[in-house]
Coordinates of C-alpha atoms in Angstrom, one line a residue:
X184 CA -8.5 6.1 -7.6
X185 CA -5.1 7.1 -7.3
X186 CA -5.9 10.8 -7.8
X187 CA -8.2 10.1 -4.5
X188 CA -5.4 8.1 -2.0
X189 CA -2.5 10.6 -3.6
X190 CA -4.8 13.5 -2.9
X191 CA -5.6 12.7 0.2
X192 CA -1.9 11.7 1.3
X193 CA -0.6 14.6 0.5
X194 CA -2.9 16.6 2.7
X195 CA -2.3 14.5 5.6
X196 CA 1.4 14.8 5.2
X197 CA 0.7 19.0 4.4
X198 CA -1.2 18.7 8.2
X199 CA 1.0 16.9 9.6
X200 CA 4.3 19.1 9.0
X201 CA 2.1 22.0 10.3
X202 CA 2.2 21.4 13.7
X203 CA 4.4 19.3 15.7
X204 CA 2.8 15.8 16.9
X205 CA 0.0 16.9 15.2
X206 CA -3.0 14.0 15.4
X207 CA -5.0 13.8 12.2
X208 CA -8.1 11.9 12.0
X209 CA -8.9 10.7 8.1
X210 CA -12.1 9.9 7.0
X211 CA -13.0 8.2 4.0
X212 CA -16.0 10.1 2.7
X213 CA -18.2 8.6 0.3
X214 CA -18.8 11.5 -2.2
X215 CA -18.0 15.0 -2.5
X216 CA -19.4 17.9 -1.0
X217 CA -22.2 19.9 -3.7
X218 CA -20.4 23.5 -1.6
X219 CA -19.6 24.6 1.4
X220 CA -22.4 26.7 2.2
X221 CA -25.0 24.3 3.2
X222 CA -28.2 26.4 3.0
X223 CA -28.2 25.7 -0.6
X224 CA -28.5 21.9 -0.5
X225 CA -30.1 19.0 1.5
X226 CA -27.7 16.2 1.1
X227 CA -26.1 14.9 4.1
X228 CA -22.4 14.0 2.1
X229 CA -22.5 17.8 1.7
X230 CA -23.5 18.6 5.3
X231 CA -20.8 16.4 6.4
X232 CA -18.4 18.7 5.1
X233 CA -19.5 22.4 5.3
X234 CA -22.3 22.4 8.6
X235 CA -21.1 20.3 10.7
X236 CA -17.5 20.7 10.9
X237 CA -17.3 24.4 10.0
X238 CA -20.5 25.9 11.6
X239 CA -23.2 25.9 14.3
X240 CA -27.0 27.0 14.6
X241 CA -28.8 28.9 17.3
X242 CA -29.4 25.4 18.6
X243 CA -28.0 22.1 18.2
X244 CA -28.5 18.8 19.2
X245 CA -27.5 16.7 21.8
X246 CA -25.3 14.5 20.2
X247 CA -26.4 10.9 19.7
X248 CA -29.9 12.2 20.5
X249 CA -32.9 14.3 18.9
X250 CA -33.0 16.5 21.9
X251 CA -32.5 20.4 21.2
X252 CA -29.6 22.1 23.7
X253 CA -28.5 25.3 23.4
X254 CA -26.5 26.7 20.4
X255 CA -25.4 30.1 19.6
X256 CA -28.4 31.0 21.3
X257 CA -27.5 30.1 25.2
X258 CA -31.6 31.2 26.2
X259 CA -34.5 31.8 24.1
X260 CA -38.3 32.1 24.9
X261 CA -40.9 31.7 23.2
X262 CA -44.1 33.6 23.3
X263 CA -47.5 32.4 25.4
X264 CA -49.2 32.5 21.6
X265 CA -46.7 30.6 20.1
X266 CA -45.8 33.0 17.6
X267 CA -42.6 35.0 19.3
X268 CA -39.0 33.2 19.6
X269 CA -36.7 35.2 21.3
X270 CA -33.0 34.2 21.9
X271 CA -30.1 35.5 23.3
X272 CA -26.6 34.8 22.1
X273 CA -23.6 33.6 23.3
X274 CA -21.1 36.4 24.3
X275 CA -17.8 36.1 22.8
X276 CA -18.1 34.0 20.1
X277 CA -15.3 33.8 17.8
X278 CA -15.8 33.4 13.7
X279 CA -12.2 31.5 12.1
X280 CA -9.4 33.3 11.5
X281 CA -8.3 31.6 7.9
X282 CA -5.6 32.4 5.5
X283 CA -8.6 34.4 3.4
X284 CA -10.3 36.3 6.7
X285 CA -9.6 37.8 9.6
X286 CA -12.8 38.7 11.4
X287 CA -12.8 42.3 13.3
X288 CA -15.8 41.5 15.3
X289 CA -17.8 38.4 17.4
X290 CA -20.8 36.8 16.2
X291 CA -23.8 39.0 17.1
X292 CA -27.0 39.5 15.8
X293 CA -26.4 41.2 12.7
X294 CA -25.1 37.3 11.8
X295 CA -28.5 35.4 12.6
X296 CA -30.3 38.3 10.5
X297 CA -28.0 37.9 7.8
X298 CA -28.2 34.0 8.2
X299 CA -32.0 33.5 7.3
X300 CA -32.7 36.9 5.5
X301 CA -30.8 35.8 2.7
X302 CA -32.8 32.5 1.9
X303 CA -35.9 34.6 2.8
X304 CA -35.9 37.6 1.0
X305 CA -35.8 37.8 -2.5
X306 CA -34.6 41.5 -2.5
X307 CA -32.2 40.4 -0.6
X308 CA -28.5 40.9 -3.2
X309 CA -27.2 37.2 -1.5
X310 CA -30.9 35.5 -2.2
X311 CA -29.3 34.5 -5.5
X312 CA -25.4 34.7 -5.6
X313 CA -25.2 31.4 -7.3
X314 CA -27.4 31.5 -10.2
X315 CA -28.3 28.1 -10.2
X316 CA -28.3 28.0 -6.3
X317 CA -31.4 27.9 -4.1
X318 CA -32.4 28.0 -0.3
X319 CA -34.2 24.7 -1.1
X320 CA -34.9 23.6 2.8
X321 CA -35.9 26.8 3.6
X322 CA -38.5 27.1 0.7
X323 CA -39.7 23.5 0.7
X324 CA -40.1 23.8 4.6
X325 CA -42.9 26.8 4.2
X326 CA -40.3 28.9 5.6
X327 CA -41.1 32.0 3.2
X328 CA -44.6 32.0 4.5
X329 CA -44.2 31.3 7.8
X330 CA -42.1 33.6 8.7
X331 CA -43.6 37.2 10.0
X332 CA -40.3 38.8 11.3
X333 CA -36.8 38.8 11.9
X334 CA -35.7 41.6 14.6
X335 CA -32.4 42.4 16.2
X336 CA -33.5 43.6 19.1
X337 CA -29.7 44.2 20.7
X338 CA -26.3 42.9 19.6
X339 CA -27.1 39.5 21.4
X340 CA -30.7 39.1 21.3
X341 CA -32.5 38.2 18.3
X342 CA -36.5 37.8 17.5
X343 CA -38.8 35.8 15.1
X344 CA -42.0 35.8 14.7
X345 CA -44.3 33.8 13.0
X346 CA -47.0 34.4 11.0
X347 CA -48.8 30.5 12.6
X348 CA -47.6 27.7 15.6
X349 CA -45.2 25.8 13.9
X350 CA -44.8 22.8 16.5
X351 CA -41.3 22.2 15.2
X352 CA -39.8 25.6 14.7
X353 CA -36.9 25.1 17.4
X354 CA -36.0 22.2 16.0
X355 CA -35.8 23.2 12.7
X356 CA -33.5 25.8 13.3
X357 CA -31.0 22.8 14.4
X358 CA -31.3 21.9 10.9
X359 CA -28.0 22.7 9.1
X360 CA -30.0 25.4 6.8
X361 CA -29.6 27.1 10.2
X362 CA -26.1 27.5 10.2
X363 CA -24.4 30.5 11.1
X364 CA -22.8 32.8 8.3
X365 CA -20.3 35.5 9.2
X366 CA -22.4 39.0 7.6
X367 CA -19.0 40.8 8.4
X368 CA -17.0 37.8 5.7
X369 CA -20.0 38.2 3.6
X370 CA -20.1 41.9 3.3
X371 CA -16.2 41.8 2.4
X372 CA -16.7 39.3 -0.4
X373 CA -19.4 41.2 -2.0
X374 CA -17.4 44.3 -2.0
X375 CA -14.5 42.4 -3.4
X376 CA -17.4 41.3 -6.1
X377 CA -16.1 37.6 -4.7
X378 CA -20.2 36.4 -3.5
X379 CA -19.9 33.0 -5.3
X380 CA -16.5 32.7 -2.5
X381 CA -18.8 31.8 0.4
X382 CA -19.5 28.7 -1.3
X383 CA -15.9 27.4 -1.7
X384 CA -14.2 28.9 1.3
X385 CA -16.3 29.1 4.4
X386 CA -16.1 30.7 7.5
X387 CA -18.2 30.1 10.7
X388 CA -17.9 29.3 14.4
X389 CA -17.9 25.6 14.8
X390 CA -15.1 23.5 15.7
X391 CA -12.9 23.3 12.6
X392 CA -11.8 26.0 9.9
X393 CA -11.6 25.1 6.1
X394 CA -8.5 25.1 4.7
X395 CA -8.4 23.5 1.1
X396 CA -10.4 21.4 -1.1
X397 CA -9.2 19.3 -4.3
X398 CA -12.1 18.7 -6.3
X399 CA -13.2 15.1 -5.7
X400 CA -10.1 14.2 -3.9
X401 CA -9.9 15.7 -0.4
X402 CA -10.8 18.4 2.1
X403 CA -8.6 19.4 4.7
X404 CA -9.4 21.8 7.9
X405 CA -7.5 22.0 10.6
X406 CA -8.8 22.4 14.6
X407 CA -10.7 25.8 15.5
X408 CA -7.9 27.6 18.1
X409 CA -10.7 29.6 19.0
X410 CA -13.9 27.7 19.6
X411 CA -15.9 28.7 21.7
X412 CA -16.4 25.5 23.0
X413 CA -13.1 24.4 23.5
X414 CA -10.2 23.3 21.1
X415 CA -10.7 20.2 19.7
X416 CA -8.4 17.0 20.4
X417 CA -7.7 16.8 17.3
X418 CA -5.5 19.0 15.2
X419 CA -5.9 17.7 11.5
X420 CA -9.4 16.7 9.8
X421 CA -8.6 14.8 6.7
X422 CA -12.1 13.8 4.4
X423 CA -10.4 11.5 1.6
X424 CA -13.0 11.4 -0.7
X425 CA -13.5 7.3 -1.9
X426 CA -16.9 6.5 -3.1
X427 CA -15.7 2.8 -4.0
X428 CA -16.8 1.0 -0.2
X429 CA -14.7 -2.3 -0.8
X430 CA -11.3 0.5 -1.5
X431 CA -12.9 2.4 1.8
X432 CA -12.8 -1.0 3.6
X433 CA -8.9 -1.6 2.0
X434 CA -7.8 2.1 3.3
X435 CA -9.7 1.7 6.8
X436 CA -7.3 -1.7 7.3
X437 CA -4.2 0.1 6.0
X438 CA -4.1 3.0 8.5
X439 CA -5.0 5.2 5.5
X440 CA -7.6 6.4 7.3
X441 CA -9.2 5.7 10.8
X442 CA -13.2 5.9 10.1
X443 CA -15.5 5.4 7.0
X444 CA -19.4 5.8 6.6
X445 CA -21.7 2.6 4.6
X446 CA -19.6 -0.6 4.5
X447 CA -20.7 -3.2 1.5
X448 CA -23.0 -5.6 3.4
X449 CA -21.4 -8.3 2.8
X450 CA -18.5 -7.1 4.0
X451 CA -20.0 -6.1 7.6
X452 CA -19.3 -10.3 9.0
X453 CA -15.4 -9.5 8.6
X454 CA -15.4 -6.2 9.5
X455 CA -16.9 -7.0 12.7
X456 CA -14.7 -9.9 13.4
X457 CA -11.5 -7.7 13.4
X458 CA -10.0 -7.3 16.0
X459 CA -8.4 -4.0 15.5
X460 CA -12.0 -2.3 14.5
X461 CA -14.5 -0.9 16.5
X462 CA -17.9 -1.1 14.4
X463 CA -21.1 0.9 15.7
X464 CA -24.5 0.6 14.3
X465 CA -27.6 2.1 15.1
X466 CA -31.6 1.5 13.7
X467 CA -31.1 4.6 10.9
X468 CA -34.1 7.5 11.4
X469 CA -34.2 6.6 7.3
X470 CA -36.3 5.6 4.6
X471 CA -35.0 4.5 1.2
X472 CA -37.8 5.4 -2.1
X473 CA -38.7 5.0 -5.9
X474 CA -39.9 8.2 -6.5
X475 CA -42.0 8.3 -9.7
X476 CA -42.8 11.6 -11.3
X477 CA -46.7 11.8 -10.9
X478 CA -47.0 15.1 -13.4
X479 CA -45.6 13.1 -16.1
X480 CA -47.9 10.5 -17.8
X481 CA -48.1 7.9 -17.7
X482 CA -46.7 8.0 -13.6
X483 CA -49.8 11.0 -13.2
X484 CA -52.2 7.8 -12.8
X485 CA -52.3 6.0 -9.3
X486 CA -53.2 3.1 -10.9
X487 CA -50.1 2.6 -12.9
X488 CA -48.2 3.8 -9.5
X489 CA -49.7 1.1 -7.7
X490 CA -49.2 -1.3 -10.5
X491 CA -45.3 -0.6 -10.7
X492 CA -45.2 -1.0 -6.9
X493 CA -47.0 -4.2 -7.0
X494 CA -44.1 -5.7 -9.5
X495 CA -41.3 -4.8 -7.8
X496 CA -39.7 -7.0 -4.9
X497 CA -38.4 -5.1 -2.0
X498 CA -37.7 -8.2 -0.2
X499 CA -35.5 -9.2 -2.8
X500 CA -33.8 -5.7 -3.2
X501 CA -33.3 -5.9 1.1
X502 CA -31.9 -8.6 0.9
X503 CA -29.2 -8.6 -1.9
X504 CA -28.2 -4.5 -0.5
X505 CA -28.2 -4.9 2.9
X506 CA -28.1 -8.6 3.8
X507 CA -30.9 -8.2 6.5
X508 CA -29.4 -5.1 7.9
X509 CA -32.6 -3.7 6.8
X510 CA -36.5 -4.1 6.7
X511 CA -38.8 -3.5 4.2
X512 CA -40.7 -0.2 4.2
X513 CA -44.4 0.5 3.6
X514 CA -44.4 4.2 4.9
X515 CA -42.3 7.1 4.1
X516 CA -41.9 7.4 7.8
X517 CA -39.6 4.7 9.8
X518 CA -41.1 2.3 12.4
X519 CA -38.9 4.2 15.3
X520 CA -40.3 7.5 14.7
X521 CA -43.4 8.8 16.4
X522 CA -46.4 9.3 14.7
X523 CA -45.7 6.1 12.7
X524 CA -48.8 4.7 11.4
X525 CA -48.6 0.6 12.1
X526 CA -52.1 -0.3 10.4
X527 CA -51.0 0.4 7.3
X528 CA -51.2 -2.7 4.5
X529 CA -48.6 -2.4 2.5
X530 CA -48.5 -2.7 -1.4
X531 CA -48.2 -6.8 -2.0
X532 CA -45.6 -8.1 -4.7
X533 CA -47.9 -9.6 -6.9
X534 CA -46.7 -9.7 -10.5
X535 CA -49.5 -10.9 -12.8
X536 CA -51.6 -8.5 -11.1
X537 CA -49.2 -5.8 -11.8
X538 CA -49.8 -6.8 -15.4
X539 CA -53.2 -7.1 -15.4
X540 CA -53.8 -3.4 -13.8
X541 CA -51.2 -2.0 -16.0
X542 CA -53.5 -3.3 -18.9
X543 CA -56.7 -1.8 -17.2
X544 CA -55.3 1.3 -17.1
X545 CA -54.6 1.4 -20.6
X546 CA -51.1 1.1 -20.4
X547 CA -49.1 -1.4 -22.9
X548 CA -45.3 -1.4 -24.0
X549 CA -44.3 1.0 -21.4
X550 CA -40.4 2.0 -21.5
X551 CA -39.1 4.4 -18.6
X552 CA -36.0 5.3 -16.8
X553 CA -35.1 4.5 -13.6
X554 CA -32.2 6.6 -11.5
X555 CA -29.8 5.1 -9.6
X556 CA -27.9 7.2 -7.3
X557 CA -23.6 7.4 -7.9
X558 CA -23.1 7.0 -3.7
X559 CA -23.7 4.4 -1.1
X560 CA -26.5 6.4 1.3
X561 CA -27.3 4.9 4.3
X562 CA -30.6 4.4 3.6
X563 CA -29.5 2.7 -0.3
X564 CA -26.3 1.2 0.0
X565 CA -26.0 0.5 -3.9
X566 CA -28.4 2.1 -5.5
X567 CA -27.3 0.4 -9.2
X568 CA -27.9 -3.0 -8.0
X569 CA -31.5 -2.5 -6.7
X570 CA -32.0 -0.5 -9.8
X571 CA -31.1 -3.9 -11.8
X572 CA -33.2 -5.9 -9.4
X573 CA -36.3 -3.5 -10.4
X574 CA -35.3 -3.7 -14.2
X575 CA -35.7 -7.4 -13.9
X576 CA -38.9 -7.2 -12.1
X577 CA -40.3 -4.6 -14.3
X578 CA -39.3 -6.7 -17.4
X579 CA -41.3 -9.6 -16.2
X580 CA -44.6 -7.8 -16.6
X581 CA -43.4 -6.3 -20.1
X582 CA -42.2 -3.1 -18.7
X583 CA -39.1 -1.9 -19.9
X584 CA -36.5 0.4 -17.5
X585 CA -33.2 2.5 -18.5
X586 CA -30.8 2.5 -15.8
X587 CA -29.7 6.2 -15.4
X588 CA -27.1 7.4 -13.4
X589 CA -24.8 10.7 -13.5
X590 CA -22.1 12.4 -10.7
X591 CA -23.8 13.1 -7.4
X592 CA -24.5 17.0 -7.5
X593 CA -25.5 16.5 -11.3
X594 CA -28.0 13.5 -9.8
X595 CA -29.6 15.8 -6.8
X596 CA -29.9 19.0 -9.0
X597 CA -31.7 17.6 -12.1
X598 CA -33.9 15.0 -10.6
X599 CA -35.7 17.9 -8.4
X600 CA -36.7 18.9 -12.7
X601 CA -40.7 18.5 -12.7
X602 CA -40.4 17.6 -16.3
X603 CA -38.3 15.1 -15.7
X604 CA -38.6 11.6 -16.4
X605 CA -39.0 8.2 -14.9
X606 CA -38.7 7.5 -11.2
X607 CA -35.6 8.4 -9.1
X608 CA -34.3 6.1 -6.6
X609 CA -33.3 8.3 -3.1
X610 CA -33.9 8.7 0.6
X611 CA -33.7 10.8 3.7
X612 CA -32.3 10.4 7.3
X613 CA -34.5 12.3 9.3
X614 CA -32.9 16.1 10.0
X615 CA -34.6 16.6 13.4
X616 CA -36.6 13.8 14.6
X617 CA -40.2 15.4 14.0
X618 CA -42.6 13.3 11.3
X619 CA -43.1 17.1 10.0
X620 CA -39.5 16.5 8.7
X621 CA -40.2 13.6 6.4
X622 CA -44.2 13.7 5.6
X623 CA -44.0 17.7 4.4
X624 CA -40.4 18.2 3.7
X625 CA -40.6 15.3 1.1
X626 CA -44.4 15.4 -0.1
X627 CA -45.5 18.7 0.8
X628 CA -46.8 20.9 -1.9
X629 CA -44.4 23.8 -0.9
X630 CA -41.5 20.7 -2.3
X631 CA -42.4 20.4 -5.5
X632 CA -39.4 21.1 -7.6
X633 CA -36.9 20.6 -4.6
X634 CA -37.3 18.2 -2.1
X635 CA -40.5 16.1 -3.3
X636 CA -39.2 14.3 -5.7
X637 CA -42.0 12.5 -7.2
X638 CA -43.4 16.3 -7.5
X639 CA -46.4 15.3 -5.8
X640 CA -48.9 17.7 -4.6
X641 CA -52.5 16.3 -2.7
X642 CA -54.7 18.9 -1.3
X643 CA -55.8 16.0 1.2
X644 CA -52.3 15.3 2.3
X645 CA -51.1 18.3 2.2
X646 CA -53.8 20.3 4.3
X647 CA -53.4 17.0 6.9
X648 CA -49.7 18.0 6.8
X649 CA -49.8 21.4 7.1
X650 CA -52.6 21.2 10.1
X651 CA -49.9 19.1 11.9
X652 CA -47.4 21.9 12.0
X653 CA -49.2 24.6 13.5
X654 CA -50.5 21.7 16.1
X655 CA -49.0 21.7 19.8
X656 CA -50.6 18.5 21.1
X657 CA -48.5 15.8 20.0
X658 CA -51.5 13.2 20.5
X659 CA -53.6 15.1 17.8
X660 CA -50.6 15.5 15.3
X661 CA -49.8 11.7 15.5
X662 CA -53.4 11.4 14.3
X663 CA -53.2 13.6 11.8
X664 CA -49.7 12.1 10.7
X665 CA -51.3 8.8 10.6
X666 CA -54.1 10.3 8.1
X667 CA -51.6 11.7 6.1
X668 CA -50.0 8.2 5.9
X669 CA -53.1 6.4 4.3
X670 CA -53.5 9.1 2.1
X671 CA -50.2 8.1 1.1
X672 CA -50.3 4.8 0.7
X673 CA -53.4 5.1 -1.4
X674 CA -52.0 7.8 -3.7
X675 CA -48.5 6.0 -3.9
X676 CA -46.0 8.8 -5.2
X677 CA -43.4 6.5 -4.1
X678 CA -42.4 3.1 -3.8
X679 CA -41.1 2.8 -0.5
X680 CA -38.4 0.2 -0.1
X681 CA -36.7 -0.2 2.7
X682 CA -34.9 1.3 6.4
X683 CA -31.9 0.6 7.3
X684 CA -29.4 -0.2 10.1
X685 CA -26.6 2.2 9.8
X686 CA -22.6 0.4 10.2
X687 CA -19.6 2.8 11.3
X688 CA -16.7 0.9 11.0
X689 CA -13.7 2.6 12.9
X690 CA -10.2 1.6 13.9
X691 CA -9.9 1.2 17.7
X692 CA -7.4 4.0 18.2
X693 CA -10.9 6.5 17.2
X694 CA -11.6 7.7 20.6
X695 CA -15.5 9.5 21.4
X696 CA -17.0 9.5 18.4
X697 CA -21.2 9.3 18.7
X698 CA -23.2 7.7 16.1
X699 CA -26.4 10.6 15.5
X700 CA -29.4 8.9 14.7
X701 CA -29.9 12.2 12.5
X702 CA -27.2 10.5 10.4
X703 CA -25.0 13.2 11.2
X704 CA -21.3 12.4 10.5
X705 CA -19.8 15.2 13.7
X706 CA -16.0 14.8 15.0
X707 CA -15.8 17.4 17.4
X708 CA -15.1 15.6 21.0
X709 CA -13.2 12.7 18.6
X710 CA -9.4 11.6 19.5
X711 CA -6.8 9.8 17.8
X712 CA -4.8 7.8 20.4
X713 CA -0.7 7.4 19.4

């Protein structure tokens, strides 16, 4: 830990000698970023610290809202069919000048091409610069086979089209997959045989430029002099990376740093109480899961599935986590999101009928692992205590679970294994507010091996899923979403376990910072008063 606040202090002090009455905002991050170009992962911790402070997308949203506004794109149409997109861009938009690049040119459309062709095309020489990398939104999202066409039709105009209707298109390219990549940076880099550089040194528009990382430590960037939107109020951005909460909570109180993301529970009564804090919480577009891997016996048999769920206590697990800052789930949608369906009965916790349909299916002495996650998530604040709480559970009806854990990227990279075992404990805070975004994203067919952890794939739910997408009528794809969720239920890939209310505790001297209910973590518009 003193590696962390050392870290951390000295890059404060480095920003602060930089400029003169410099203000520095430092935010205790909970983990470290997987890279910094965020087309490559999924994880919000790494978003945090590559998409949203360093890039934007053709569109964005609105913050503290699910509502798409204009981007890098400043106008776009779309065809009367469905199937063209056409947007114009922004004139005179500025890439970062860093200490490693000194763009020639603006953003144009040769950027957007470059953006998406590289995590479509598999010609394409950046489709795999990092060997072990992949576009994993972009695949598990049907991207690949959705996609028709991408034309530059002029320097600022740029067309897609589509091969079906794909109700949530435009939103999707708010996603941070969508971010903007210099091609002019990239070009250099591959020339200067430096391609794996894009994912430890980014460039892009957005409101902050990179300017060092220390591995597990800290990241520092400093404010963008040439946004396009306007320079920020800030001049420093500090991410002191803490994943202990209770030494988060001790640094927040110590002026170490001014903001900090998933407070222990229990400590949320005291936190609230003080008076120099300002603490913001918000219903979380989230769903915390138990993820078992149903192409590995004996999880392949929704009987056993459905047993498992029936022994484990999510009450219980809500309860000792989140102290009733969260509800129980019974669909891999939340309650708040449209398309939710409320009919649903959800799996009972019913022990010694857990252990009588294990011993129907032919089950006996089972051992297995479950994974805990390393990271407080807002969706599983400790992911190693409800882990124990399931061990316990599991034991009562002669079921015996390893707890697993491993460092973050390690966790997210080898539990998206097909062959791996036992059932992973994650979640997801919804990316763009559509049901599309959670139901094929995460169970989808075109997910297994990325983002569908339980590496599930149901014709039934899938076609429903899928049918959804290329649906405009919102009415019709809430039916169809609603299908897809009694599939689901029925088939149980997952346990589902809870949805949580999010806490952002902040001292009071944090002016303008919006809570996302994408889960977004954004400072541009934030200020630091003296």
């Amino acid at each position: 830990m003193k590696k962390t606040i050392f870290a951390a202090a000295l890059l404060a002090a480095t920003a602060l000698a930089g400029v003169a009455n410099a203000k520095t905002l430092v935010y205790c991050s909970e983990g470290s970023p997987e890279g910094f170009d965020p087309a490559l992962y999924t994880a919000g911790t790494t978003f945090d610290a590559s998409s949203r402070p360093v890039f934007n997308r053709l569109v964005e949203f609105k913050p503290g809202t699910t509502e798409i506004e204009p981007g890098l794109a400043e106008s776009w149409t779309i065809s009367d069919d469905g199937l063209q997109y056409t947007f114009k861009l922004r004139p005179g938009v500025k890439f970062q000048t860093t200490d490693f690049f000194t763009p020639t040119r603006d953003m144009n459309a040769d950027d957007v091409v470059f953006s998406f062709e590289r995590q479509w095309k598999e010609d394409n020489a950046w489709h795999k610069y990092i060997p072990e990398g992949s576009y994993e939104y972009f695949a598990g999202m049907g991207l690949p086979e959705l996609l028709a066409n991408i034309e530059k039709v002029d320097d600022l105009t740029v067309k897609f089209t589509l091969k079906n209707k794909e109700a949530p298109f435009l939103a999707n390219l708010g996603m941070d997959f969508g971010s903007i990549q210099s091609k002019e940076y990239a070009d250099k880099l591959q020339a200067d045989n430096k391609m794996v550089q894009l994912n430890q040194m980014p460039v892009g528009t957005g409101p902050f430029t990179f300017v060092a990382y220390q591995q597990d430590a800290a990241i520092r960037f400093k404010a963008n002099d040439a946004y396009w939107k306007g320079r920020e109020k800030i001049d420093d951005l500090v991410f002191a990376i803490t994943p202990d909460a209770a030494v988060r909570l001790q640094k927040l109180k110590a002026g170490e740093c001014q903001i900090f993301p998933y407070p222990n529970a229990a400590d949320v009564p005291a936190i609230k109480s003080d008076d120099t804090l300002t603490t913001m919480e918000e219903n979380g577009l989230n769903v915390a899961y138990l993820a078992y891997n149903t192409q590995q016996a004996p999880f392949d048999k929704v009987e056993v599935r459905k047993a498992l769920n029936m022994a484990i206590n999510k009450k219980a697990i809500v309860d000792a986590v989140f102290e009733g800052a969260a509800e129980v789930a019974k669909n891999p949608i939340p309650p708040s999101m449209w398309g939710y369906n409320k009919a649903i009965e959800d799996d009972k916790y019913d022990p010694e009928a857990a252990k009588k349909a294990l011993e129907a299916a032919g089950v006996k002495d089972l051992s297995m692992k479950i994974w805990a996650m390393p990271v407080a998530r807002p969706y599983m604040l400790n992911a190693r205590r409800a882990a124990e709480l399931m061990q316990a559970d599991l034991d009562k009806i002669g079921v015996k679970a390893e707890i697993v854990s491993m460092e973050w990227a390690e966790y997210l990279a080898k539990s998206k294994d097909v062959k791996r075992d036992g059932a992973v404990i994650l979640g997801w805070t919804g990316d763009n507010g559509d049901p599309d975004n959670f139901l094929h994203t995460l169970l989808g067919c075109d997910a297994v091996g990325g983002n569908n952890r339980a590496q599930w794939c149901n014709k039934e739910f899938n076609d429903l899923v899928l049918k959804a997408k290329t649906t405009v009528d919102q009415a019709e794809r809430t039916k169809l979403y609603e299908e897809a969720q009694v599939v689901f239920k029925r088939e149980a890939p997952w346990d589902t376990l809870d949805h949580s209310v999010v806490v952002m505790p902040m001292s009071k001297k944090v002016k303008g910072y919006i809570m996302s209910p994408l889960g977004h973590h954004s400072f541009s518009g934030v200020d630091v008063e003296e």
